[in-house]
Short mmCIF file of C-alpha atoms and ligand atoms in Angstrom, two decimals:
data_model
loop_
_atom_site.label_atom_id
_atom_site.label_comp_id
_atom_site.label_asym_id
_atom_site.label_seq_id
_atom_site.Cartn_x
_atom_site.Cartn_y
_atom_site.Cartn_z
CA UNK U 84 -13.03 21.01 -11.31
CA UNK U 85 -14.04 20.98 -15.04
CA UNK U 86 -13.07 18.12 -17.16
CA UNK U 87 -9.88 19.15 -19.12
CA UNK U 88 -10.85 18.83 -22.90
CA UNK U 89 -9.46 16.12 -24.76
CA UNK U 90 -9.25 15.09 -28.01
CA UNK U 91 -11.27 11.77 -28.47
CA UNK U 92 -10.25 9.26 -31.09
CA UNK U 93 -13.32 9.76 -33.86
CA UNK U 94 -12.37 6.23 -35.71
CA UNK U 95 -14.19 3.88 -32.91
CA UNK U 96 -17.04 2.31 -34.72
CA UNK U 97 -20.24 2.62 -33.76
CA UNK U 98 -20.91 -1.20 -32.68
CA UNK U 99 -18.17 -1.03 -30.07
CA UNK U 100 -19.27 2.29 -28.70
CA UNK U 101 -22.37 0.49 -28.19
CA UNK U 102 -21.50 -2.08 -26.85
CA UNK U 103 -19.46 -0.49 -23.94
CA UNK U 104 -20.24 3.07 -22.58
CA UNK U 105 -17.16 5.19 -22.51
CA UNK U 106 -16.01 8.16 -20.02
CA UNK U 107 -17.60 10.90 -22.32
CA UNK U 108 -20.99 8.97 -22.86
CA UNK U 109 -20.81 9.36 -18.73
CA UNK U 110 -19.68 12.53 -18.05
CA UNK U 111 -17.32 13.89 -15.52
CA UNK U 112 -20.35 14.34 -13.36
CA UNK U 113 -22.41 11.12 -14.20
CA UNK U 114 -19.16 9.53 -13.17
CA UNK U 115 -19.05 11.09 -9.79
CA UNK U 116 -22.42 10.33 -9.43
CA UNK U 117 -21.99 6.86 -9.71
CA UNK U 118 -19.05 7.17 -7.41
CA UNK U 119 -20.71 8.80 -4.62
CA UNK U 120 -23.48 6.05 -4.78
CA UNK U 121 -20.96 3.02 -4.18
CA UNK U 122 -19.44 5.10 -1.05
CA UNK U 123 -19.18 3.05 1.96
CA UNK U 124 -20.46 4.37 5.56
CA UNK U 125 -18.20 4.55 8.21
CA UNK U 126 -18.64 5.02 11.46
CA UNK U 127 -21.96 7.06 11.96
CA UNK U 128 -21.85 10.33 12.44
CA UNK U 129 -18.66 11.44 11.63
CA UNK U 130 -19.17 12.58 8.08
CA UNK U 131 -21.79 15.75 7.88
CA UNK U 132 -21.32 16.12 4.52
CA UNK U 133 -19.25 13.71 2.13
CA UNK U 134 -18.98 13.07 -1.52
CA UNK U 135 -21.23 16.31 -3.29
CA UNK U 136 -20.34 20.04 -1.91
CA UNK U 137 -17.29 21.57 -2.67
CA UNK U 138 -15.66 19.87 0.50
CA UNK U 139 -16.72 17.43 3.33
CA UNK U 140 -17.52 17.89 6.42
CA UNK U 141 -16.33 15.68 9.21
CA UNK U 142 -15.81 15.46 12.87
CA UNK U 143 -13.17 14.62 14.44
CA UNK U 144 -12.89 12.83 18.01
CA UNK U 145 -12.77 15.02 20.88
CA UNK U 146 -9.80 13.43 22.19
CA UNK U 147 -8.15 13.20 18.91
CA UNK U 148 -5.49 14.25 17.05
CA UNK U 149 -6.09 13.72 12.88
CA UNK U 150 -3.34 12.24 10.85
CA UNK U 151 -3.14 12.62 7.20
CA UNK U 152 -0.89 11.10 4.50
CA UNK U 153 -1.03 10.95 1.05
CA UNK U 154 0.67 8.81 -1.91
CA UNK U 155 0.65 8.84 -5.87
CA UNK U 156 0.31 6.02 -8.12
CA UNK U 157 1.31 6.59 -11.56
CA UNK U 158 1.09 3.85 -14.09
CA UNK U 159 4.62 2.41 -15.77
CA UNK U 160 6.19 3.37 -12.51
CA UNK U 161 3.42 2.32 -9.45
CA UNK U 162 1.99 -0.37 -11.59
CA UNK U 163 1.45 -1.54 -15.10
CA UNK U 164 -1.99 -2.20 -16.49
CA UNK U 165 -0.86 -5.60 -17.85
CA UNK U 166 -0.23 -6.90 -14.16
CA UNK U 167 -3.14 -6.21 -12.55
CA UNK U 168 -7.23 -5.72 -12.40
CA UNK U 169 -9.24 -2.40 -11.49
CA UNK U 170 -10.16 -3.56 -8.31
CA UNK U 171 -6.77 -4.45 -7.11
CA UNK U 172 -5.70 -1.49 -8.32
CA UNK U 173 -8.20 0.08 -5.94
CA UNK U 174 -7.45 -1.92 -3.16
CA UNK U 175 -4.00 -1.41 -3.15
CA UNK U 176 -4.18 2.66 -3.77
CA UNK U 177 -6.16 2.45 -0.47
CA UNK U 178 -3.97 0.20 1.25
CA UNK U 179 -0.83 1.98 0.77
CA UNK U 180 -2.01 4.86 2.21
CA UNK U 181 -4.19 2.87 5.17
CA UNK U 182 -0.32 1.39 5.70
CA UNK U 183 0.91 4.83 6.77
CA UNK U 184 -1.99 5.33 9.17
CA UNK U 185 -1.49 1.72 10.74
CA UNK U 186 2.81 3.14 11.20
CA UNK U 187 1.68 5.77 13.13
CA UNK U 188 -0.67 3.49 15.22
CA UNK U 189 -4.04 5.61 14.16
CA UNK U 190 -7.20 4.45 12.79
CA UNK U 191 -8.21 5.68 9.52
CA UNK U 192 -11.33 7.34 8.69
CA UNK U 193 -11.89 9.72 5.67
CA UNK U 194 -10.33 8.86 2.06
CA UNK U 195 -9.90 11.08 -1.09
CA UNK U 196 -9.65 9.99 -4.34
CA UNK U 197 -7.96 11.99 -7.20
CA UNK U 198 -8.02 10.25 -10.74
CA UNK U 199 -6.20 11.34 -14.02
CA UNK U 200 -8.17 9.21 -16.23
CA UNK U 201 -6.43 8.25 -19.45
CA UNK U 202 -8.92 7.91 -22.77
CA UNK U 203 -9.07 3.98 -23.02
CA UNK U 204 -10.37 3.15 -19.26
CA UNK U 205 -14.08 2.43 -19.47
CA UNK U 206 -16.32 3.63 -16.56
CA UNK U 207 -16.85 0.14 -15.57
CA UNK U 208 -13.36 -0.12 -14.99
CA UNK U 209 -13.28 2.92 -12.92
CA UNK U 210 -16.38 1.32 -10.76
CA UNK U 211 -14.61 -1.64 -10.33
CA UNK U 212 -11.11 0.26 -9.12
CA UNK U 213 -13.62 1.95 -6.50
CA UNK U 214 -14.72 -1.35 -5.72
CA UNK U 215 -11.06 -1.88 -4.74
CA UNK U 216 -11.17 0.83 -2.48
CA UNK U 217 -14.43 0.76 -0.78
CA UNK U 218 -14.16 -3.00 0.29
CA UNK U 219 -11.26 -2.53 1.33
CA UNK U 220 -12.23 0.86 3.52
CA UNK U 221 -14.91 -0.73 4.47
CA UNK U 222 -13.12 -3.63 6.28
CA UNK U 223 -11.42 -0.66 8.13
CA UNK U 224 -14.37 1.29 8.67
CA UNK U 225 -13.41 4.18 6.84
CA UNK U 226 -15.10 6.23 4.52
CA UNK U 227 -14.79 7.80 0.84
CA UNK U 228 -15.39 11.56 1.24
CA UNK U 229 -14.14 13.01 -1.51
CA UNK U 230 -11.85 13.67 -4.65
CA UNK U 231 -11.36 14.96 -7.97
CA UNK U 232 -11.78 13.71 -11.42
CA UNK U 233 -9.77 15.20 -14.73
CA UNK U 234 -9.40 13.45 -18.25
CA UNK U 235 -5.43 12.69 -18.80
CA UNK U 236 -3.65 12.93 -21.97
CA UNK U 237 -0.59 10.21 -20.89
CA UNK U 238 -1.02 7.64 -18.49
CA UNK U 239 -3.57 6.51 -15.77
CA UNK U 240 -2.91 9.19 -12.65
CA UNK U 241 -3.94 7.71 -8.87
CA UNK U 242 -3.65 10.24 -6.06
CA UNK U 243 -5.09 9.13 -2.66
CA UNK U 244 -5.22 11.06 1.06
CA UNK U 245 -6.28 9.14 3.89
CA UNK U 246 -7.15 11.09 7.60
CA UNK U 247 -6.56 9.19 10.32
CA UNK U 248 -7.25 9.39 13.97
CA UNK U 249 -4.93 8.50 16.84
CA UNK U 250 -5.46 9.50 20.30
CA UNK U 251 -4.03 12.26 21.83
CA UNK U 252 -0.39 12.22 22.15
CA UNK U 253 -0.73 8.26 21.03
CA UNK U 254 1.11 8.62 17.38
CA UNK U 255 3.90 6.63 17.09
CA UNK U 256 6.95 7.68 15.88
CA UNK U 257 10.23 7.31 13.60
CA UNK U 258 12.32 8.95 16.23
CA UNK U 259 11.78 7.17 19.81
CA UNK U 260 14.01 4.27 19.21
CA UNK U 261 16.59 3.70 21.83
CA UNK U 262 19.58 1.50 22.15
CA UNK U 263 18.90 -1.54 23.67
CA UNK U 264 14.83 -1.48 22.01
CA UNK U 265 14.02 -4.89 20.19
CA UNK U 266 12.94 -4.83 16.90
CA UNK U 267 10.06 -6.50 16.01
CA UNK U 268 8.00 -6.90 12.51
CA UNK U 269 4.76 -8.19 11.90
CA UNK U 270 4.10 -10.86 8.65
CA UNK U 271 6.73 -11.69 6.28
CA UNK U 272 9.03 -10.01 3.99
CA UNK U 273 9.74 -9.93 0.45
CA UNK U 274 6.72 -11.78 -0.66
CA UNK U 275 5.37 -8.52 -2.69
CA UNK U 276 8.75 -7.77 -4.38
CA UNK U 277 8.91 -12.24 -5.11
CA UNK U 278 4.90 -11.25 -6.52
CA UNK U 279 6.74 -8.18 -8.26
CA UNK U 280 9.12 -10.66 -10.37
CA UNK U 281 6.11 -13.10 -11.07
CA UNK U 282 4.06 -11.11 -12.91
CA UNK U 283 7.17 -9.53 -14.77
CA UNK U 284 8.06 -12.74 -15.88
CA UNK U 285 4.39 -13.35 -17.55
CA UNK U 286 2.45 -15.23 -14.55
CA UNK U 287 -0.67 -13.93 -13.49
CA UNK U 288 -3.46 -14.21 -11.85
CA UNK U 289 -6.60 -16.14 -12.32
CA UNK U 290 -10.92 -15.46 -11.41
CA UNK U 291 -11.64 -12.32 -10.81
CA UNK U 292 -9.11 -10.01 -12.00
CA UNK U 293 -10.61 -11.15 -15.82
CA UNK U 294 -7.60 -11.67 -16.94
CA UNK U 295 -6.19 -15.18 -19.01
CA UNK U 296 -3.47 -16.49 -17.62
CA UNK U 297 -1.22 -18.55 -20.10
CA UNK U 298 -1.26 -20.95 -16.99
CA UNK U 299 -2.82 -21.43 -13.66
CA UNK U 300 -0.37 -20.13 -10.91
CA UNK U 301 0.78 -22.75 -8.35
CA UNK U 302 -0.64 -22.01 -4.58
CA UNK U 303 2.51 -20.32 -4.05
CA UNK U 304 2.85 -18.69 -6.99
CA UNK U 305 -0.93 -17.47 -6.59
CA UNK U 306 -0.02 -16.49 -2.81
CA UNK U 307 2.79 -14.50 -3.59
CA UNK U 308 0.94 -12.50 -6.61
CA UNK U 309 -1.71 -11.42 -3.39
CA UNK U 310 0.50 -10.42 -1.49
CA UNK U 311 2.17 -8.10 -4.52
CA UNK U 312 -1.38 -7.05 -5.69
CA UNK U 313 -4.03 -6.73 -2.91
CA UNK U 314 -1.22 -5.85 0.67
CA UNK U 315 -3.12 -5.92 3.57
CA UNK U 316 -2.17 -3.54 5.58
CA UNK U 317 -1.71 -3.88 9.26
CA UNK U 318 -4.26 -1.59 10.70
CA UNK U 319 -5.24 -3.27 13.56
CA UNK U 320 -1.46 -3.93 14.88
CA UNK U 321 -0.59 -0.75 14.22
CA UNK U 322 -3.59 0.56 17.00
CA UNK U 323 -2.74 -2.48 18.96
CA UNK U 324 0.88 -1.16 19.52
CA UNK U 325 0.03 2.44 19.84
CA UNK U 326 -2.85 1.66 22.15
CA UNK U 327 -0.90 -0.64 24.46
CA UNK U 328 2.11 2.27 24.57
CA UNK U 329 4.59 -1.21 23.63
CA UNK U 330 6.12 0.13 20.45
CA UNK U 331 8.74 3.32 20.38
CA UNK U 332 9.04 3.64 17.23
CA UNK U 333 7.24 2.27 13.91
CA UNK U 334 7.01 2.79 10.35
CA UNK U 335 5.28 0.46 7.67
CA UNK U 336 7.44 -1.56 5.52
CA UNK U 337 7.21 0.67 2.03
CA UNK U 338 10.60 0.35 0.71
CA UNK U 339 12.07 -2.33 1.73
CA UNK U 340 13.15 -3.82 5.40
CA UNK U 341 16.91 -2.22 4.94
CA UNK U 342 15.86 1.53 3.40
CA UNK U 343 13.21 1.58 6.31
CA UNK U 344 15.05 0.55 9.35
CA UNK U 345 17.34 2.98 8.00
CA UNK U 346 14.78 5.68 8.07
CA UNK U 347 13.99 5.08 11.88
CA UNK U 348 17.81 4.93 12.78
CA UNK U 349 18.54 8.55 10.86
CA UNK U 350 15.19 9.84 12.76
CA UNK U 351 16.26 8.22 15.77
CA UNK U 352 20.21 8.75 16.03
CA UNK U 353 20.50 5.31 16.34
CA UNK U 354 22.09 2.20 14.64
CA UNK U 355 20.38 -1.57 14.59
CA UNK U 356 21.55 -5.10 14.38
CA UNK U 357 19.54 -7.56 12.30
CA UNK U 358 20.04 -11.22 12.72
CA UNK U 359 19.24 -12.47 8.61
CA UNK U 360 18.47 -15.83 9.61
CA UNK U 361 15.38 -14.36 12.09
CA UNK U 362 13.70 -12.46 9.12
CA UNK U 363 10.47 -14.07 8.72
CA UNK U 364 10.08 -15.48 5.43
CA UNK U 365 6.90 -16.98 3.99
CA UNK U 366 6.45 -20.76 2.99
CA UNK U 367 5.48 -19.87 -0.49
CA UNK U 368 8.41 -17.50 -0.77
CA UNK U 369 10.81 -20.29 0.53
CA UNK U 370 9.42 -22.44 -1.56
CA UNK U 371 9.55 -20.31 -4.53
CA UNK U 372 13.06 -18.83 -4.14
CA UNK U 373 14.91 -21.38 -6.29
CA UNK U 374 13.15 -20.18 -8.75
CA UNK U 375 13.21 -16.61 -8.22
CA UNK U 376 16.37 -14.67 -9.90
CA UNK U 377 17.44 -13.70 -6.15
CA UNK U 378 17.10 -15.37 -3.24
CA UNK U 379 13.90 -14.68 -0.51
CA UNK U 380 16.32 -12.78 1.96
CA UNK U 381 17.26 -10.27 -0.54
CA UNK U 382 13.61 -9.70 -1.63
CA UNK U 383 12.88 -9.32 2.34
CA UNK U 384 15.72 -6.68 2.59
CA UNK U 385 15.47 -4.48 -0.33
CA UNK U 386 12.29 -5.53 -2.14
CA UNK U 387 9.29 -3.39 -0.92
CA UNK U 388 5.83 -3.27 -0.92
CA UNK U 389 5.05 -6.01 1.96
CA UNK U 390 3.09 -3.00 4.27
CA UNK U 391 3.93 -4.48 7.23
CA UNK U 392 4.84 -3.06 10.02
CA UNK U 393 8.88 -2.44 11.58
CA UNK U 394 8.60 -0.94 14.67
CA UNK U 395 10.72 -1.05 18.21
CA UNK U 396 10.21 -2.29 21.59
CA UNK U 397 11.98 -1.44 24.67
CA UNK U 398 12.96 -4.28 26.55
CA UNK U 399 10.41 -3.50 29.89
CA UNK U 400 7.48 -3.51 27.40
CA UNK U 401 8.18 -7.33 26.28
CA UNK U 402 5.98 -8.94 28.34
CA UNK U 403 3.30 -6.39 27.55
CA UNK U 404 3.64 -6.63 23.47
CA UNK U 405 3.77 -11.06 23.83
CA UNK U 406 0.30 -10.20 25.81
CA UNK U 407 -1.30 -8.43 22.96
CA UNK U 408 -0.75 -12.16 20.84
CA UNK U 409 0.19 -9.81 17.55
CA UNK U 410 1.94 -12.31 14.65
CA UNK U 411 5.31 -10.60 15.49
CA UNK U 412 8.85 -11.66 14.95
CA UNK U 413 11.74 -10.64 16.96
CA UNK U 414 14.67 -9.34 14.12
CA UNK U 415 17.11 -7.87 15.91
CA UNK U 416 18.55 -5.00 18.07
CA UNK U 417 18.82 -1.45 18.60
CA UNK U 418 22.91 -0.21 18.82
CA UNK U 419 24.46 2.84 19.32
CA UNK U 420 26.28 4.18 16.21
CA UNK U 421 24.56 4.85 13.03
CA UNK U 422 24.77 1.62 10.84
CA UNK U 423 22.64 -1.04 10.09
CA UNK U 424 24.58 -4.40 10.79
CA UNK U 425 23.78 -7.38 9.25
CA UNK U 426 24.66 -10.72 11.43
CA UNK U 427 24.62 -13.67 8.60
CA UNK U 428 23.75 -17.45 9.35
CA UNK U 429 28.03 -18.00 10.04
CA UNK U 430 27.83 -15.11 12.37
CA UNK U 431 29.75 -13.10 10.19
CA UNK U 432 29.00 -9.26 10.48
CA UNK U 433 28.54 -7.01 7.48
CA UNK U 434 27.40 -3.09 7.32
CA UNK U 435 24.34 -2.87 4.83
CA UNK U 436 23.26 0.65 3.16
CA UNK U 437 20.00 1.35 1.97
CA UNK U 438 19.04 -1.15 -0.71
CA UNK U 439 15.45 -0.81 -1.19
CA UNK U 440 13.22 1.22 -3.61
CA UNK U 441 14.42 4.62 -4.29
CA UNK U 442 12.26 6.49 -6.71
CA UNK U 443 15.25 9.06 -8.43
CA UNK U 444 17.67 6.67 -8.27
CA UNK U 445 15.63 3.83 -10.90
CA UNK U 446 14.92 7.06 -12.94
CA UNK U 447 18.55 7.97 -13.39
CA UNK U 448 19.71 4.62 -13.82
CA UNK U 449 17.03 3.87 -16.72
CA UNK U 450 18.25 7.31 -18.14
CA UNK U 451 22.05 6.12 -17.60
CA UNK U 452 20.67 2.87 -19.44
P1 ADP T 1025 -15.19 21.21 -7.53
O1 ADP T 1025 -15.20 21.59 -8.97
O2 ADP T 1025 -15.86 22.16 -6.60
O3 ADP T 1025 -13.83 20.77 -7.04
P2 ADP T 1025 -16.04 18.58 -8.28
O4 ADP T 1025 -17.06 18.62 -9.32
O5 ADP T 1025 -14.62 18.27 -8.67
O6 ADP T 1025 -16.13 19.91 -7.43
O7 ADP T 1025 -16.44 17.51 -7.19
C1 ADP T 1025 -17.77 17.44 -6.69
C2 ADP T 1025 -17.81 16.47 -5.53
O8 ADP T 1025 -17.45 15.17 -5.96
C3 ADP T 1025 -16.85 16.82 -4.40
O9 ADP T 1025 -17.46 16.40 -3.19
C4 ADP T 1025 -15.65 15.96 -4.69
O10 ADP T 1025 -14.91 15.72 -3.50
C5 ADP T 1025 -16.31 14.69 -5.25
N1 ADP T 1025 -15.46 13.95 -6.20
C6 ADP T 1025 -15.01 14.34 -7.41
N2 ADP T 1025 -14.30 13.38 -8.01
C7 ADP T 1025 -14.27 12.32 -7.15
C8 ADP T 1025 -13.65 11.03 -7.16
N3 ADP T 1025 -12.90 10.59 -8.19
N4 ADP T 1025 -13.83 10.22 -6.09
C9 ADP T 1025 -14.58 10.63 -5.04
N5 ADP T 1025 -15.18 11.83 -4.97
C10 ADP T 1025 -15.03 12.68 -6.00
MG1 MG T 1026 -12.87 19.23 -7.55
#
């Protein structure tokens, strides 16, 4: 696509424009090119043609079916410059989207790339965000085939689509949870949403992200920044589960534990019972929580971002899913009914809406503000 004109500032002096090379001494194409070049390889063979013609062309397994899923990061509302580096910024736009894959219990394969690039980001910067994504693709043996590349007038503009592969009739649902199904998630919860608070209260991280922290984060501190900054999504689970034929529902962990079971109990015409006290919580998030403005449960239930994995388990496959060794924890039931339940340390039951992320209502509550 051609590179949307833009007005470039004229007052940069000539000893910084030499110093670093900006996104119009590159080029739209020069930029690409350099792109293409840091691509990683996938599997062999199954990209013909990738970065280069006006689409790639890839094969698919024979016994596949392809899944594809897409997400948008826009800065001020995805993330915030300030917070974090290029490459995490790359790593995560890949991750989120290699989350969706693992929820369906696929393996993913091809990745797009579409950037609205505002005027300050040097082409470095952009190299480094790709660096992001291809180490991280290339952990997962997948492959950058493609993308588009326009000049933006606001803010930085991330768009990525992965395509997956699951086998046939393999993908694993929102809907097939049944009452009486266990429910199981992998990791811990609310240590990206704890991260999230961190680095809005001015901590940050140190070495490679080039940025100066006004102190060195604690181990905890630094732990729970990860886990906000560079999620790791749970690919390999997520095949595990679909492979095995354990899990009967999943979906990844995107908006928080409480919005998401509540997404597989709508899909599935079910309700769920979730004992608080079993919700895994991370050392450095216990740790942490006393100084945190809410407590690590209430991160875990409506805080977001962790990219693990929520998925059910009827009770005949239990033996099966403690055989595949996954680092799973047992949270609670599947009920009849429609409502999530929440059974508290004093066995004391309470019904619990969604409380997680919800994109329109922030908007309209800044807007109320
Ligand atoms: P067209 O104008 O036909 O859409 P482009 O010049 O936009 O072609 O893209 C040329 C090639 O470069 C295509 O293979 C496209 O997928 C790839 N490409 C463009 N921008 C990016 C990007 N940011 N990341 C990865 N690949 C890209
Ligand atoms: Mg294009």
């Amino acid at each position: 696509m051609r590179l949307q004109a833009v007005d470039r500032p004229r007052s940069r002096s000539r000893a910084l424009q030499k110093r670093t090379e900006s996104l119009s001494d590159v080029g739209e194409f020069g930029l690409i090119d350099r792109i293409r070049k840091r691509a990683t390889s996938g599997r062999r063979g199954a990209v013909r043609i990738g970065i280069g013609d006006d689409a790639a062309v890839v094969r698919p397994g024979a016994l596949s079916e392809l899944l594809a899923t897409t997400d948008l990061l826009l800065e001020g509302i995805h993330f915030d410059l300030s917070y974090t580096d290029f490459y995490s910024l790359g790593w995560k736009s890949a991750a989120v989207n290699l989350s969706d894959i693992a929820a369906m219990g696929g393996e993913p394969r091809f990745c797009l790339t579409a950037l609205g690039i505002s005027s300050g980001v040097k082409p470095e910067q952009v190299l480094d965000f790709y660096r992001g994504v291809n180490d991280l693709l290339g952990m997962h043996h997948a492959e950058l085939i493609g993308g588009d590349t326009c000049a933006s007038r606001t803010d930085l503009f991330i768009s990525v689509t992965v395509i997956g592969e699951v086998k046939r009739g393999r993908a694993v649902l929102r809907s097939g949870a049944r009452p009486g199904d266990l429910i199981f998630v992998t990791g811990t919860l609310g240590d990206a949403a704890a991260g999230l608070e961190l680095l809005s209260r001015g901590v940050r991280q140190t070495s490679k992200g080039r940025q100066i922290p006004q102190r060195k984060p604690s181990r905890h501190e630094a732990y729970l920044l990860k886990r906000h900054l560079r999620p790791e999504p749970r690919v390999s689970e997520g095949m595990a589960l679909s492979r095995s034929g354990c899990a009967s529902s999943m979906i990844d962990i995107s908006d928080g534990l409480s919005s998401d079971l509540l997404h597989i109990c709508k899909q599935s015409g079910v309700g769920a019972e979730v004992r608080e006290g079993a919700i895994p919580l991370s050392p450095a998030l216990i740790r942490m929580q006393e100084h945190l403005t809410r407590p690590g449960l209430t991160h875990a239930l409506s805080g977001g971002e962790d990219y693990e994995l929520l998925f059910t388990v009827p009770p005949s496959r239990l033996v099966k899913l403690r055989s595949l060794a996954l680092p799973v924890t047992q949270i609670g039931m599947v009920r009849k009914g429609r409502s999530l339940v929440l059974i508290g340390q004093d066995e004391k039951k309470r019904t619990c809406g969604p409380c997680g992320f919800d994109h329109f209502s922030r908007v309209s509550a800044a807007e109320r503000a």
